[in-house]
Coordinates of N, CA and C in Angstrom, one line a residue:
Q1 N 162.1 88.3 80.1 CA 161.4 89.2 79.1 C 161.6 88.7 77.7
V2 N 162.7 88.1 77.4 CA 162.9 87.6 76.0 C 161.9 86.5 75.7
C3 N 161.7 85.6 76.7 CA 160.7 84.5 76.5 C 159.4 85.0 76.2
S4 N 158.9 86.0 76.9 CA 157.6 86.6 76.7 C 157.4 87.2 75.3
I5 N 158.5 87.8 74.8 CA 158.5 88.3 73.5 C 158.4 87.2 72.4
I6 N 159.2 86.2 72.6 CA 159.2 85.1 71.7 C 157.8 84.4 71.7
L7 N 157.3 84.1 72.9 CA 156.1 83.4 73.0 C 154.9 84.2 72.5
S8 N 154.9 85.5 72.7 CA 153.8 86.3 72.2 C 153.7 86.3 70.7
N9 N 154.8 86.1 70.0 CA 154.9 86.1 68.5 C 154.5 84.7 67.9
H10 N 154.5 83.7 68.7 CA 154.2 82.3 68.2 C 152.7 82.2 67.7
G11 N 151.8 83.0 68.2 CA 150.4 82.9 67.8 C 150.1 83.9 66.7
R12 N 151.0 84.6 66.2 CA 150.7 85.7 65.2 C 150.9 85.1 63.8
L13 N 149.9 85.2 63.0 CA 150.0 84.7 61.6 C 151.0 85.5 60.7
E14 N 151.1 86.8 61.0 CA 152.0 87.6 60.1 C 153.5 87.2 60.3
Y15 N 153.9 86.5 61.3 CA 155.2 86.1 61.5 C 155.3 84.6 61.1
K16 N 155.9 84.3 60.0 CA 156.0 83.0 59.5 C 157.2 82.3 60.2
K17 N 156.9 81.0 60.6 CA 157.9 80.3 61.4 C 158.3 79.0 60.6
V18 N 159.6 78.7 60.7 CA 160.2 77.4 60.1 C 160.6 76.6 61.3
W19 N 160.2 75.4 61.4 CA 160.4 74.5 62.5 C 161.3 73.3 62.0
H20 N 161.7 72.5 63.0 CA 162.3 71.2 62.7 C 161.5 70.2 63.6
N21 N 160.8 69.4 62.9 CA 159.9 68.4 63.6 C 158.7 69.2 64.1
Y22 N 158.0 69.9 63.3 CA 156.9 70.8 63.7 C 155.8 70.0 64.4
G23 N 155.5 68.8 64.0 CA 154.4 68.0 64.7 C 154.7 67.9 66.2
F24 N 155.9 67.5 66.5 CA 156.3 67.4 68.0 C 156.3 68.7 68.7
D25 N 156.9 69.7 68.1 CA 157.0 71.0 68.7 C 155.7 71.7 68.9
R26 N 154.8 71.6 67.9 CA 153.4 72.2 68.1 C 152.7 71.5 69.2
H27 N 152.8 70.2 69.3 CA 152.1 69.4 70.4 C 152.6 69.9 71.7
V28 N 153.9 70.1 71.9 CA 154.5 70.5 73.2 C 154.0 71.9 73.5
F29 N 154.0 72.8 72.6 CA 153.6 74.2 72.8 C 152.1 74.2 73.2
Y30 N 151.3 73.4 72.4 CA 149.8 73.3 72.7 C 149.5 72.8 74.1
N31 N 150.3 71.8 74.5 CA 150.1 71.3 75.9 C 150.4 72.3 77.0
H32 N 151.1 73.4 76.6 CA 151.4 74.5 77.5 C 150.5 75.7 77.3
G33 N 149.5 75.5 76.5 CA 148.5 76.6 76.3 C 148.9 77.6 75.2
I34 N 149.9 77.2 74.4 CA 150.3 78.1 73.3 C 149.9 77.6 72.0
N35 N 149.0 78.3 71.3 CA 148.6 77.9 69.9 C 149.5 78.5 68.9
V36 N 150.4 77.7 68.3 CA 151.4 78.2 67.4 C 150.7 78.4 66.0
R37 N 150.8 79.5 65.4 CA 150.2 79.8 64.1 C 151.3 80.5 63.2
G38 N 151.1 80.5 61.9 CA 152.0 81.1 61.0 C 153.1 80.1 60.5
F39 N 152.7 78.8 60.3 CA 153.6 77.8 59.9 C 154.1 78.1 58.5
A40 N 155.4 78.0 58.3 CA 156.0 78.3 57.0 C 156.7 77.0 56.4
G41 N 157.2 76.2 57.3 CA 157.9 75.0 56.8 C 158.5 74.2 57.9
D42 N 158.9 73.0 57.6 CA 159.5 72.0 58.5 C 160.7 71.5 57.9
T43 N 161.9 71.8 58.5 CA 163.2 71.4 57.9 C 163.4 69.9 57.9
M44 N 162.8 69.2 58.9 CA 162.9 67.7 58.9 C 162.2 67.1 57.8
H45 N 161.0 67.6 57.5 CA 160.2 67.0 56.3 C 160.9 67.4 55.0
M46 N 161.4 68.6 55.0 CA 162.2 69.0 53.7 C 163.4 68.1 53.5
A47 N 164.1 67.8 54.6 CA 165.2 66.9 54.5 C 164.8 65.5 54.0
R48 N 163.7 65.0 54.5 CA 163.2 63.7 54.0 C 162.9 63.7 52.5
L49 N 162.3 64.8 52.1 CA 162.0 65.0 50.6 C 163.2 65.1 49.8
Y50 N 164.2 65.7 50.3 CA 165.5 65.9 49.6 C 166.3 64.6 49.5
D51 N 166.3 63.8 50.6 CA 167.1 62.6 50.7 C 166.4 61.6 51.6
A52 N 165.6 60.7 50.9 CA 164.8 59.7 51.7 C 165.6 58.5 52.1
S53 N 166.9 58.4 51.8 CA 167.7 57.2 52.1 C 168.4 57.3 53.5
K54 N 168.2 58.3 54.2 CA 168.9 58.4 55.5 C 168.3 57.3 56.5
S55 N 169.2 56.8 57.3 CA 168.8 55.8 58.3 C 168.2 56.5 59.5
F56 N 167.7 55.7 60.5 CA 167.1 56.2 61.7 C 168.0 57.2 62.4
G57 N 167.5 58.4 62.7 CA 168.2 59.4 63.4 C 169.0 60.3 62.4
G58 N 168.9 60.0 61.1 CA 169.6 60.7 60.1 C 169.0 62.1 59.8
Y59 N 167.8 62.3 60.3 CA 167.2 63.6 60.1 C 167.2 64.5 61.3
A60 N 167.9 64.1 62.3 CA 168.1 65.0 63.5 C 168.8 66.2 63.1
L61 N 168.4 67.3 63.7 CA 169.0 68.6 63.3 C 170.5 68.6 63.4
S62 N 171.1 67.9 64.4 CA 172.5 67.8 64.5 C 173.2 67.1 63.4
S63 N 172.5 66.1 62.8 CA 173.0 65.3 61.7 C 172.9 66.2 60.4
L64 N 171.9 66.9 60.3 CA 171.7 67.7 59.1 C 172.6 68.9 58.9
T65 N 173.1 69.4 60.0 CA 174.0 70.5 60.0 C 175.5 70.3 59.9
K66 N 175.8 69.0 59.7 CA 177.2 68.6 59.6 C 177.7 68.9 58.2

């Protein structure tokens, strides 16, 4: 039941969503028939704008939360 509630809200514009690597996540959801709407931000792209000097893998969510 929790999954159905979460998935039903992904297509609603009034609920803004913040993602990490939105391009990948949206592609995966779309391939499963879920059209994600209500984009508010992407933490991976925000991290790149904040510090563009990180090496490969430096923008992984696990790296950014240390």
